[in-house]
């Protein structure tokens, strides 16, 4: 039997959209200057420590090794990039530093990878915070896998910039399943191929995703775990209450829990999914128990161990922040500052939160996403299932606010407020936005899909261009000067960077063409049926869709 031509066209378009999302992340990996992403030196240092058998010291007792210290100096990290939102007169400019020649860049080996151990009875409180690797406040799974990547690829002993690029590309690979999972989720929720393609392209509209997940960060594994959790919750919500699905759901939540505490915010979503699912009550109760047991066995035990041994769920990684206390300015100031910072750093706050997208850009994007998600919940197919799915980013958003309040109330600090903490909920936002657009456009979404991909490519290109300007182009300089500086700092050559950019453009064009062919091949059946709108479990069978 020949495949449905609409399905063939859809799969081709989805494959190209997935390739585009992945390649954009790869381009961010080579665009961002070395270590110019949040906590990237410490992330690399923790991976190196495990690669060289340095173990996982208690929180606050891990130090940055000599190799990473030297790499930070050679990368001119103690400088300000030209696009920084505030100039600091006492900090040198990145554009005034000549790139370290490739031949002079340090090599990591067993002689310099590990820091000297802290003498017994000593602490890190007297040290500069930059000397402390606070990542041991987290579980070690991501770093163990990253260390394995360095060992398997033969890069455990290599130039630091080669290691950095390899680990960045490893994180890009972790993100590769996200568009596929988003598309599969929307097909089960709305039975619409056009909406599935829109969901797959969602992260292209959020430049911060490419920037962060194209860097070395444990958020990459948390994002993958969150996406897999959301997809499996969609399966549960559309009628799949088999125990093997529950076991898989618990396992992926457990992987997230063995990576970072943000994964814990998926647990209420899992419970809600089983509460709202159809099927025998006993089977649903058993599903919750199996999922919970698997999650605890894989990663939940880490946090119980912290509570029993350390007396806290998550210990503080840097004991003293050396910040002077300030007078809190009230609840309204706290909410205004936190919501703005969280929204900006979700959509685009590149570097170490140095390059800020204009306010109008990120607020417009936030309002559009919020309105489309609200439309999906109020009028879309599978409304209850979509509402449950969107609990994931809502819980993460509320969790960030609640976590930030005690420090603010006690010391006047606003800390740990970064949009990347919401990335575990990216699939839910992708699905909500796509279903909302389906409600808004109806059958016209099929014809609009190629234009959505055009817009997605332009949004990605704008974010990359903004990063290129902010990282490399000094006052009064031309783009050619900035490109030469980029090539000078990069482990790739100038021609290699040109090829990387050209490949991304070609795949973008191919994705738009494939989406246009899909739109032509599709029929009027490319809209959600009345049955899908009233019975979300109808999508739980073979996965067929219009």
Coordinates of C-alpha atoms in Angstrom, one line a residue, residues 1-536:
X1 CA 0.0 0.0 0.0
X2 CA 1.3 3.4 -1.0
X3 CA 1.8 6.0 1.7
X4 CA -0.7 8.9 1.9
X5 CA 1.0 11.7 -0.2
X6 CA -0.1 14.2 2.4
X7 CA 1.7 12.2 5.1
X8 CA 4.8 11.9 3.0
X9 CA 4.8 15.7 2.4
X10 CA 4.2 16.3 6.1
X11 CA 7.1 14.1 7.2
X12 CA 9.5 15.7 4.7
X13 CA 8.5 19.2 6.0
X14 CA 8.8 18.1 9.6
X15 CA 12.3 16.6 9.0
X16 CA 13.5 19.9 7.5
X17 CA 12.0 22.0 10.3
X18 CA 13.7 19.7 12.9
X19 CA 17.0 20.1 11.0
X20 CA 16.5 23.9 10.9
X21 CA 15.9 24.1 14.7
X22 CA 19.0 21.9 15.3
X23 CA 21.2 23.8 12.9
X24 CA 20.2 27.2 14.4
X25 CA 21.3 25.9 17.8
X26 CA 24.6 24.8 16.2
X27 CA 25.0 28.3 14.7
X28 CA 24.5 29.8 18.2
X29 CA 27.1 27.3 19.5
X30 CA 29.8 28.8 17.1
X31 CA 28.5 32.4 17.4
X32 CA 28.5 32.9 21.1
X33 CA 32.0 33.9 22.4
X34 CA 33.7 31.3 24.6
X35 CA 32.1 31.1 28.1
X36 CA 29.6 33.9 27.3
X37 CA 26.6 32.0 28.5
X38 CA 25.3 31.8 32.1
X39 CA 27.7 29.8 34.3
X40 CA 29.3 28.1 31.3
X41 CA 32.8 28.0 32.8
X42 CA 31.5 26.1 35.9
X43 CA 29.4 23.7 33.7
X44 CA 32.5 22.9 31.7
X45 CA 34.6 22.6 34.9
X46 CA 32.2 20.1 36.4
X47 CA 32.2 17.9 33.3
X48 CA 36.1 18.0 33.3
X49 CA 36.2 17.1 37.0
X50 CA 34.2 13.9 36.3
X51 CA 36.1 13.1 33.2
X52 CA 39.3 13.2 35.2
X53 CA 38.0 11.3 38.2
X54 CA 37.6 14.3 40.5
X55 CA 34.2 13.1 41.9
X56 CA 31.3 15.2 43.1
X57 CA 32.3 17.3 46.1
X58 CA 29.7 18.7 48.5
X59 CA 28.0 21.9 47.5
X60 CA 30.2 24.9 48.1
X61 CA 33.4 22.8 48.2
X62 CA 34.2 22.4 44.5
X63 CA 36.7 24.7 42.9
X64 CA 37.4 25.7 39.3
X65 CA 40.4 23.9 38.0
X66 CA 43.5 25.6 36.6
X67 CA 42.7 24.7 33.0
X68 CA 39.3 26.5 33.1
X69 CA 40.9 29.4 34.9
X70 CA 43.4 29.8 32.1
X71 CA 40.7 29.3 29.5
X72 CA 38.6 32.2 31.0
X73 CA 41.6 34.5 30.8
X74 CA 42.4 33.4 27.2
X75 CA 38.8 34.0 26.3
X76 CA 38.9 37.5 27.7
X77 CA 35.8 36.8 29.8
X78 CA 36.6 39.7 32.2
X79 CA 35.7 42.2 29.5
X80 CA 32.4 43.8 28.4
X81 CA 31.0 43.0 24.9
X82 CA 30.1 46.1 22.8
X83 CA 26.3 45.5 23.0
X84 CA 26.1 45.3 26.8
X85 CA 23.1 47.1 28.1
X86 CA 25.2 49.2 30.5
X87 CA 28.7 50.4 29.9
X88 CA 31.1 49.9 32.8
X89 CA 34.0 52.4 32.7
X90 CA 36.2 50.2 35.0
X91 CA 35.9 47.1 32.8
X92 CA 38.0 46.6 29.6
X93 CA 36.2 46.3 26.3
X94 CA 36.1 42.9 24.6
X95 CA 36.7 44.5 21.2
X96 CA 40.0 46.0 22.5
X97 CA 41.5 42.6 23.2
X98 CA 43.3 40.7 20.4
X99 CA 42.0 37.1 20.0
X100 CA 44.3 34.5 21.5
X101 CA 46.0 32.7 18.6
X102 CA 44.9 29.1 18.2
X103 CA 48.4 27.8 18.8
X104 CA 48.6 29.6 22.2
X105 CA 45.3 28.3 23.5
X106 CA 45.8 26.0 26.5
X107 CA 45.3 22.2 26.4
X108 CA 43.4 20.4 29.2
X109 CA 45.1 17.4 30.6
X110 CA 45.5 15.5 33.9
X111 CA 48.1 18.1 34.9
X112 CA 45.7 21.0 35.0
X113 CA 42.1 19.7 34.8
X114 CA 41.5 19.4 38.6
X115 CA 41.8 22.0 41.3
X116 CA 43.8 21.3 44.4
X117 CA 41.5 19.9 47.1
X118 CA 40.5 22.2 50.0
X119 CA 42.5 21.4 53.1
X120 CA 40.5 19.6 55.9
X121 CA 38.7 22.1 58.1
X122 CA 38.9 24.9 55.5
X123 CA 36.1 26.4 53.5
X124 CA 35.5 28.4 50.3
X125 CA 34.0 31.3 52.2
X126 CA 37.2 33.3 52.0
X127 CA 37.6 32.8 48.2
X128 CA 36.5 34.9 45.3
X129 CA 33.1 33.5 44.2
X130 CA 34.6 33.0 40.7
X131 CA 37.0 30.4 42.1
X132 CA 34.0 28.2 43.3
X133 CA 32.2 25.8 41.1
X134 CA 28.7 25.9 42.5
X135 CA 27.3 23.2 40.1
X136 CA 27.7 20.5 42.8
X137 CA 24.5 21.8 44.3
X138 CA 22.8 20.0 41.4
X139 CA 22.8 16.2 40.8
X140 CA 25.6 15.0 38.5
X141 CA 23.8 13.2 35.7
X142 CA 24.3 15.9 33.0
X143 CA 28.0 16.3 33.8
X144 CA 28.6 12.6 33.9
X145 CA 27.1 12.2 30.4
X146 CA 29.1 15.3 29.2
X147 CA 32.3 13.8 30.7
X148 CA 31.5 10.6 28.8
X149 CA 31.2 12.6 25.6
X150 CA 34.7 14.0 26.1
X151 CA 36.1 10.6 26.8
X152 CA 34.4 8.8 23.9
X153 CA 35.3 11.5 21.4
X154 CA 38.9 11.6 22.5
X155 CA 38.6 15.2 23.5
X156 CA 39.2 14.8 27.3
X157 CA 42.7 15.9 26.5
X158 CA 42.4 18.7 24.0
X159 CA 42.4 22.4 23.5
X160 CA 39.8 24.1 25.7
X161 CA 38.0 25.7 22.8
X162 CA 37.6 22.4 21.1
X163 CA 36.2 20.9 24.2
X164 CA 33.8 23.8 24.6
X165 CA 32.5 23.5 21.1
X166 CA 32.1 19.7 21.4
X167 CA 30.1 20.1 24.6
X168 CA 28.0 22.9 23.1
X169 CA 27.2 20.7 20.1
X170 CA 26.3 17.8 22.4
X171 CA 23.7 20.1 24.0
X172 CA 22.3 20.9 20.6
X173 CA 21.9 17.2 19.9
X174 CA 19.9 16.9 23.2
X175 CA 17.5 19.5 21.8
X176 CA 17.0 17.7 18.5
X177 CA 13.9 15.7 19.7
X178 CA 12.0 18.8 20.9
X179 CA 10.4 19.7 17.6
X180 CA 9.5 16.1 16.9
X181 CA 7.9 15.7 20.3
X182 CA 6.0 19.0 19.9
X183 CA 4.6 18.0 16.5
X184 CA 3.6 14.5 17.8
X185 CA 1.8 16.1 20.8
X186 CA -0.2 18.5 18.7
X187 CA -1.2 15.7 16.3
X188 CA -2.7 13.8 19.2
X189 CA -4.3 16.9 20.7
X190 CA -5.7 18.6 17.5
X191 CA -5.3 16.0 14.7
X192 CA -3.8 18.7 12.5
X193 CA -0.6 18.4 10.5
X194 CA -0.3 22.2 9.9
X195 CA -0.6 22.9 13.6
X196 CA 2.0 20.2 14.2
X197 CA 4.5 21.9 11.9
X198 CA 3.8 25.2 13.6
X199 CA 4.5 23.6 17.0
X200 CA 7.8 22.2 15.7
X201 CA 9.0 25.6 14.6
X202 CA 8.0 27.4 17.9
X203 CA 11.5 27.6 19.3
X204 CA 12.8 29.5 16.2
X205 CA 10.7 32.4 17.4
X206 CA 12.5 32.3 20.8
X207 CA 16.2 33.2 20.1
X208 CA 17.1 32.6 23.7
X209 CA 16.5 28.9 23.2
X210 CA 19.1 28.6 20.5
X211 CA 21.6 30.7 22.6
X212 CA 21.2 28.8 25.9
X213 CA 20.8 25.4 24.5
X214 CA 23.7 26.0 22.1
X215 CA 25.9 26.5 25.2
X216 CA 27.2 24.1 27.8
X217 CA 24.4 23.9 30.4
X218 CA 22.5 21.3 32.4
X219 CA 19.4 23.1 31.2
X220 CA 19.7 21.2 27.9
X221 CA 19.0 17.8 29.6
X222 CA 16.2 19.3 31.7
X223 CA 14.6 20.7 28.6
X224 CA 14.7 17.3 26.9
X225 CA 13.3 15.6 30.0
X226 CA 10.5 18.3 30.3
X227 CA 9.6 17.8 26.6
X228 CA 9.5 14.0 26.9
X229 CA 7.4 14.3 30.0
X230 CA 4.9 16.7 28.3
X231 CA 4.6 14.3 25.3
X232 CA 3.9 11.3 27.5
X233 CA 1.4 13.3 29.5
X234 CA -0.4 14.1 26.2
X235 CA -0.5 10.4 25.5
X236 CA -2.0 9.8 29.0
X237 CA -4.5 12.6 28.5
X238 CA -5.6 11.1 25.1
X239 CA -6.3 7.7 26.5
X240 CA -3.0 5.9 26.9
X241 CA -3.1 4.7 30.5
X242 CA -1.0 1.6 30.0
X243 CA 1.5 0.8 32.8
X244 CA 4.4 0.8 30.4
X245 CA 3.6 4.4 29.5
X246 CA 3.5 5.3 33.2
X247 CA 6.8 3.7 33.7
X248 CA 8.3 5.6 30.8
X249 CA 6.8 8.8 32.1
X250 CA 8.3 8.3 35.5
X251 CA 11.7 7.4 34.1
X252 CA 11.9 10.7 32.0
X253 CA 10.8 12.7 35.0
X254 CA 13.5 10.9 37.0
X255 CA 16.1 11.8 34.5
X256 CA 15.1 15.4 34.9
X257 CA 15.2 15.1 38.7
X258 CA 18.7 13.7 38.5
X259 CA 19.7 16.8 36.6
X260 CA 18.0 19.8 38.2
X261 CA 15.3 20.5 40.7
X262 CA 13.2 22.3 38.0
X263 CA 12.0 18.9 36.8
X264 CA 10.0 18.5 40.1
X265 CA 7.5 21.0 38.7
X266 CA 6.3 18.3 36.2
X267 CA 5.0 16.1 39.0
X268 CA 1.7 18.0 39.5
X269 CA 1.2 17.8 35.7
X270 CA 1.6 14.0 35.8
X271 CA -0.9 13.7 38.5
X272 CA -3.4 16.0 36.8
X273 CA -2.9 14.1 33.5
X274 CA -4.1 10.9 35.2
X275 CA -6.9 12.6 37.0
X276 CA -8.2 14.0 33.7
X277 CA -7.6 10.9 31.6
X278 CA -10.3 8.5 30.5
X279 CA -10.1 4.9 31.5
X280 CA -10.7 2.7 34.6
X281 CA -10.0 4.5 37.9
X282 CA -7.9 1.7 39.1
X283 CA -5.7 1.8 36.1
X284 CA -5.2 5.6 36.4
X285 CA -4.3 5.2 40.1
X286 CA -1.9 2.5 39.3
X287 CA -0.4 4.8 36.6
X288 CA 0.3 7.5 39.1
X289 CA 1.9 5.1 41.5
X290 CA 4.1 3.5 38.8
X291 CA 5.1 6.9 37.4
X292 CA 5.9 8.2 40.9
X293 CA 7.8 5.1 41.8
X294 CA 9.9 5.2 38.6
X295 CA 10.6 8.9 39.1
X296 CA 11.8 8.4 42.6
X297 CA 13.9 5.4 41.7
X298 CA 15.7 7.2 38.9
X299 CA 16.2 10.7 40.3
X300 CA 13.9 11.6 43.2
X301 CA 16.0 9.8 45.8
X302 CA 18.7 12.5 45.3
X303 CA 16.4 15.2 46.8
X304 CA 15.2 13.0 49.7
X305 CA 18.9 12.3 50.5
X306 CA 19.6 16.0 50.5
X307 CA 16.7 16.6 52.9
X308 CA 17.8 13.8 55.2
X309 CA 21.6 14.4 55.2
X310 CA 21.8 18.2 54.6
X311 CA 18.5 19.4 56.0
X312 CA 17.5 21.1 52.8
X313 CA 16.2 20.1 49.4
X314 CA 18.9 22.0 47.5
X315 CA 22.1 23.3 49.2
X316 CA 23.6 26.6 48.3
X317 CA 26.4 26.3 45.8
X318 CA 28.3 29.5 46.8
X319 CA 28.1 30.1 50.6
X320 CA 28.7 33.9 50.5
X321 CA 27.6 36.0 47.5
X322 CA 29.5 39.1 48.9
X323 CA 26.5 41.3 48.2
X324 CA 25.5 44.1 50.5
X325 CA 22.0 44.0 51.9
X326 CA 19.6 46.4 50.4
X327 CA 16.2 47.7 51.6
X328 CA 13.3 45.8 49.9
X329 CA 11.2 48.2 47.9
X330 CA 7.9 46.4 48.3
X331 CA 5.9 43.7 46.7
X332 CA 5.0 45.7 43.5
X333 CA 8.6 46.5 42.8
X334 CA 9.5 42.8 43.3
X335 CA 6.7 41.6 40.9
X336 CA 7.4 44.2 38.3
X337 CA 11.2 43.4 38.3
X338 CA 10.9 39.7 38.4
X339 CA 8.2 39.4 35.7
X340 CA 10.1 41.7 33.4
X341 CA 13.4 39.9 34.0
X342 CA 11.9 36.5 33.5
X343 CA 10.1 37.5 30.3
X344 CA 13.1 39.2 28.8
X345 CA 15.5 36.4 29.6
X346 CA 13.1 33.9 28.2
X347 CA 12.9 35.5 24.7
X348 CA 16.3 37.1 24.4
X349 CA 18.9 38.2 26.9
X350 CA 22.1 36.9 25.5
X351 CA 25.6 36.4 27.0
X352 CA 25.6 36.6 30.8
X353 CA 22.3 38.5 30.5
X354 CA 24.3 41.3 28.8
X355 CA 22.5 41.8 25.4
X356 CA 18.9 42.7 26.0
X357 CA 16.3 42.5 23.2
X358 CA 14.3 45.7 23.0
X359 CA 11.3 45.8 25.4
X360 CA 8.8 46.1 22.6
X361 CA 10.0 42.8 21.1
X362 CA 9.9 40.5 24.1
X363 CA 6.7 42.0 25.5
X364 CA 4.9 41.6 22.1
X365 CA 6.1 38.1 21.8
X366 CA 4.9 37.3 25.4
X367 CA 1.5 38.7 24.8
X368 CA 1.1 36.8 21.5
X369 CA 2.1 33.5 23.1
X370 CA -0.2 34.1 26.1
X371 CA -3.2 35.0 24.0
X372 CA -2.8 32.0 21.7
X373 CA -2.4 29.7 24.6
X374 CA -5.5 31.1 26.2
X375 CA -7.4 30.7 22.9
X376 CA -6.3 27.0 22.8
X377 CA -7.6 26.4 26.3
X378 CA -10.9 28.3 25.8
X379 CA -11.9 27.2 22.3
X380 CA -9.4 24.6 21.0
X381 CA -9.8 20.9 20.5
X382 CA -8.9 18.8 23.6
X383 CA -9.3 21.9 25.8
X384 CA -8.9 20.1 29.1
X385 CA -5.8 18.2 27.9
X386 CA -4.2 21.5 26.7
X387 CA -5.0 23.2 30.0
X388 CA -3.3 20.3 31.9
X389 CA -0.3 20.5 29.6
X390 CA 0.1 24.3 30.2
X391 CA 0.2 23.7 33.9
X392 CA 3.9 22.8 33.4
X393 CA 5.2 26.3 32.3
X394 CA 2.8 28.0 34.7
X395 CA 4.1 25.9 37.6
X396 CA 7.7 26.7 36.6
X397 CA 6.9 30.5 36.3
X398 CA 5.3 30.5 39.8
X399 CA 8.1 28.5 41.2
X400 CA 10.7 31.0 40.1
X401 CA 8.7 33.8 41.8
X402 CA 8.2 31.9 45.0
X403 CA 11.9 30.9 45.1
X404 CA 13.1 34.5 44.6
X405 CA 10.9 36.1 47.3
X406 CA 12.8 34.9 50.5
X407 CA 16.1 36.5 49.4
X408 CA 14.4 39.6 48.4
X409 CA 12.4 39.9 51.6
X410 CA 15.5 39.2 53.8
X411 CA 18.3 41.0 51.9
X412 CA 16.7 43.1 49.1
X413 CA 18.3 40.9 46.4
X414 CA 16.5 39.6 43.4
X415 CA 18.3 36.5 42.3
X416 CA 17.8 33.2 40.4
X417 CA 15.3 34.8 37.9
X418 CA 16.2 33.6 34.5
X419 CA 13.9 32.6 31.6
X420 CA 15.9 29.4 30.9
X421 CA 14.3 28.0 34.0
X422 CA 11.0 27.8 32.0
X423 CA 12.6 25.8 29.1
X424 CA 11.4 22.5 30.7
X425 CA 7.9 23.8 29.6
X426 CA 8.8 24.6 26.0
X427 CA 6.8 21.8 24.5
X428 CA 3.6 22.9 26.3
X429 CA 4.1 26.5 25.1
X430 CA 4.8 25.1 21.6
X431 CA 1.6 23.1 21.6
X432 CA -0.6 25.8 23.2
X433 CA 0.6 28.4 20.6
X434 CA 0.1 26.1 17.7
X435 CA -3.4 25.0 18.7
X436 CA -4.3 28.6 19.4
X437 CA -3.3 29.6 15.9
X438 CA -5.3 26.7 14.6
X439 CA -8.4 28.0 16.4
X440 CA -7.7 31.5 15.1
X441 CA -7.1 30.6 11.4
X442 CA -9.0 27.3 11.0
X443 CA -8.6 25.7 7.6
X444 CA -6.5 28.7 6.5
X445 CA -3.6 27.5 8.7
X446 CA -2.7 25.0 6.0
X447 CA -2.0 27.7 3.5
X448 CA -0.4 29.9 6.2
X449 CA 2.1 27.2 7.3
X450 CA 4.9 28.2 4.8
X451 CA 4.5 31.8 5.9
X452 CA 4.9 30.8 9.5
X453 CA 8.2 29.1 8.6
X454 CA 9.3 32.2 6.8
X455 CA 8.5 34.3 9.9
X456 CA 10.3 31.7 12.1
X457 CA 13.4 31.9 10.0
X458 CA 13.4 35.7 10.0
X459 CA 13.0 35.7 13.8
X460 CA 15.9 33.3 14.2
X461 CA 18.0 35.3 11.8
X462 CA 17.2 38.5 13.7
X463 CA 18.2 37.0 17.0
X464 CA 21.5 35.7 15.5
X465 CA 22.2 39.1 13.9
X466 CA 21.5 40.9 17.2
X467 CA 23.9 38.5 18.9
X468 CA 26.6 39.0 16.2
X469 CA 26.3 42.8 16.6
X470 CA 26.3 42.8 20.4
X471 CA 29.2 40.3 20.8
X472 CA 31.6 41.5 18.1
X473 CA 30.8 44.9 16.5
X474 CA 32.5 47.7 18.3
X475 CA 31.5 51.4 18.0
X476 CA 32.2 52.8 14.5
X477 CA 33.1 49.4 13.1
X478 CA 31.6 47.7 10.1
X479 CA 30.1 44.2 10.0
X480 CA 33.2 43.1 8.1
X481 CA 35.3 44.1 11.1
X482 CA 33.0 42.2 13.4
X483 CA 33.1 39.1 11.2
X484 CA 36.9 39.2 11.3
X485 CA 36.8 39.4 15.1
X486 CA 34.4 36.5 15.2
X487 CA 36.6 34.3 13.1
X488 CA 39.6 35.3 15.2
X489 CA 38.0 34.1 18.4
X490 CA 36.3 31.0 17.0
X491 CA 37.9 27.6 16.8
X492 CA 36.5 27.5 13.3
X493 CA 38.0 29.3 10.3
X494 CA 36.3 32.1 8.5
X495 CA 35.3 30.0 5.5
X496 CA 34.0 27.3 7.9
X497 CA 31.8 29.9 9.5
X498 CA 30.5 31.0 6.1
X499 CA 29.7 27.4 5.2
X500 CA 27.8 26.9 8.5
X501 CA 25.7 30.0 7.9
X502 CA 25.0 29.1 4.3
X503 CA 23.8 25.6 5.3
X504 CA 21.3 27.1 7.8
X505 CA 20.0 29.4 5.1
X506 CA 19.6 26.6 2.6
X507 CA 17.8 24.3 5.1
X508 CA 15.5 27.2 5.9
X509 CA 14.6 27.7 2.2
X510 CA 14.1 23.9 1.8
X511 CA 11.8 23.8 4.9
X512 CA 9.7 26.6 3.5
X513 CA 9.5 24.9 0.1
X514 CA 8.6 21.6 1.7
X515 CA 5.9 23.3 3.8
X516 CA 4.5 24.9 0.6
X517 CA 4.3 21.5 -1.1
X518 CA 2.7 20.0 1.9
X519 CA 0.1 22.8 1.9
X520 CA -0.7 22.1 -1.8
X521 CA -0.9 18.3 -1.2
X522 CA -3.3 18.7 1.8
X523 CA -7.0 18.7 1.4
X524 CA -9.9 20.2 3.4
X525 CA -9.4 17.4 5.9
X526 CA -6.5 19.3 7.3
X527 CA -8.7 20.7 10.0
X528 CA -9.7 19.3 13.4
X529 CA -12.9 17.3 13.2
X530 CA -15.9 17.9 15.4
X531 CA -15.2 14.6 17.1
X532 CA -11.7 15.8 18.0
X533 CA -13.0 19.0 19.4
X534 CA -15.4 17.2 21.7
X535 CA -13.5 13.9 22.4
X536 CA -9.8 14.3 22.8

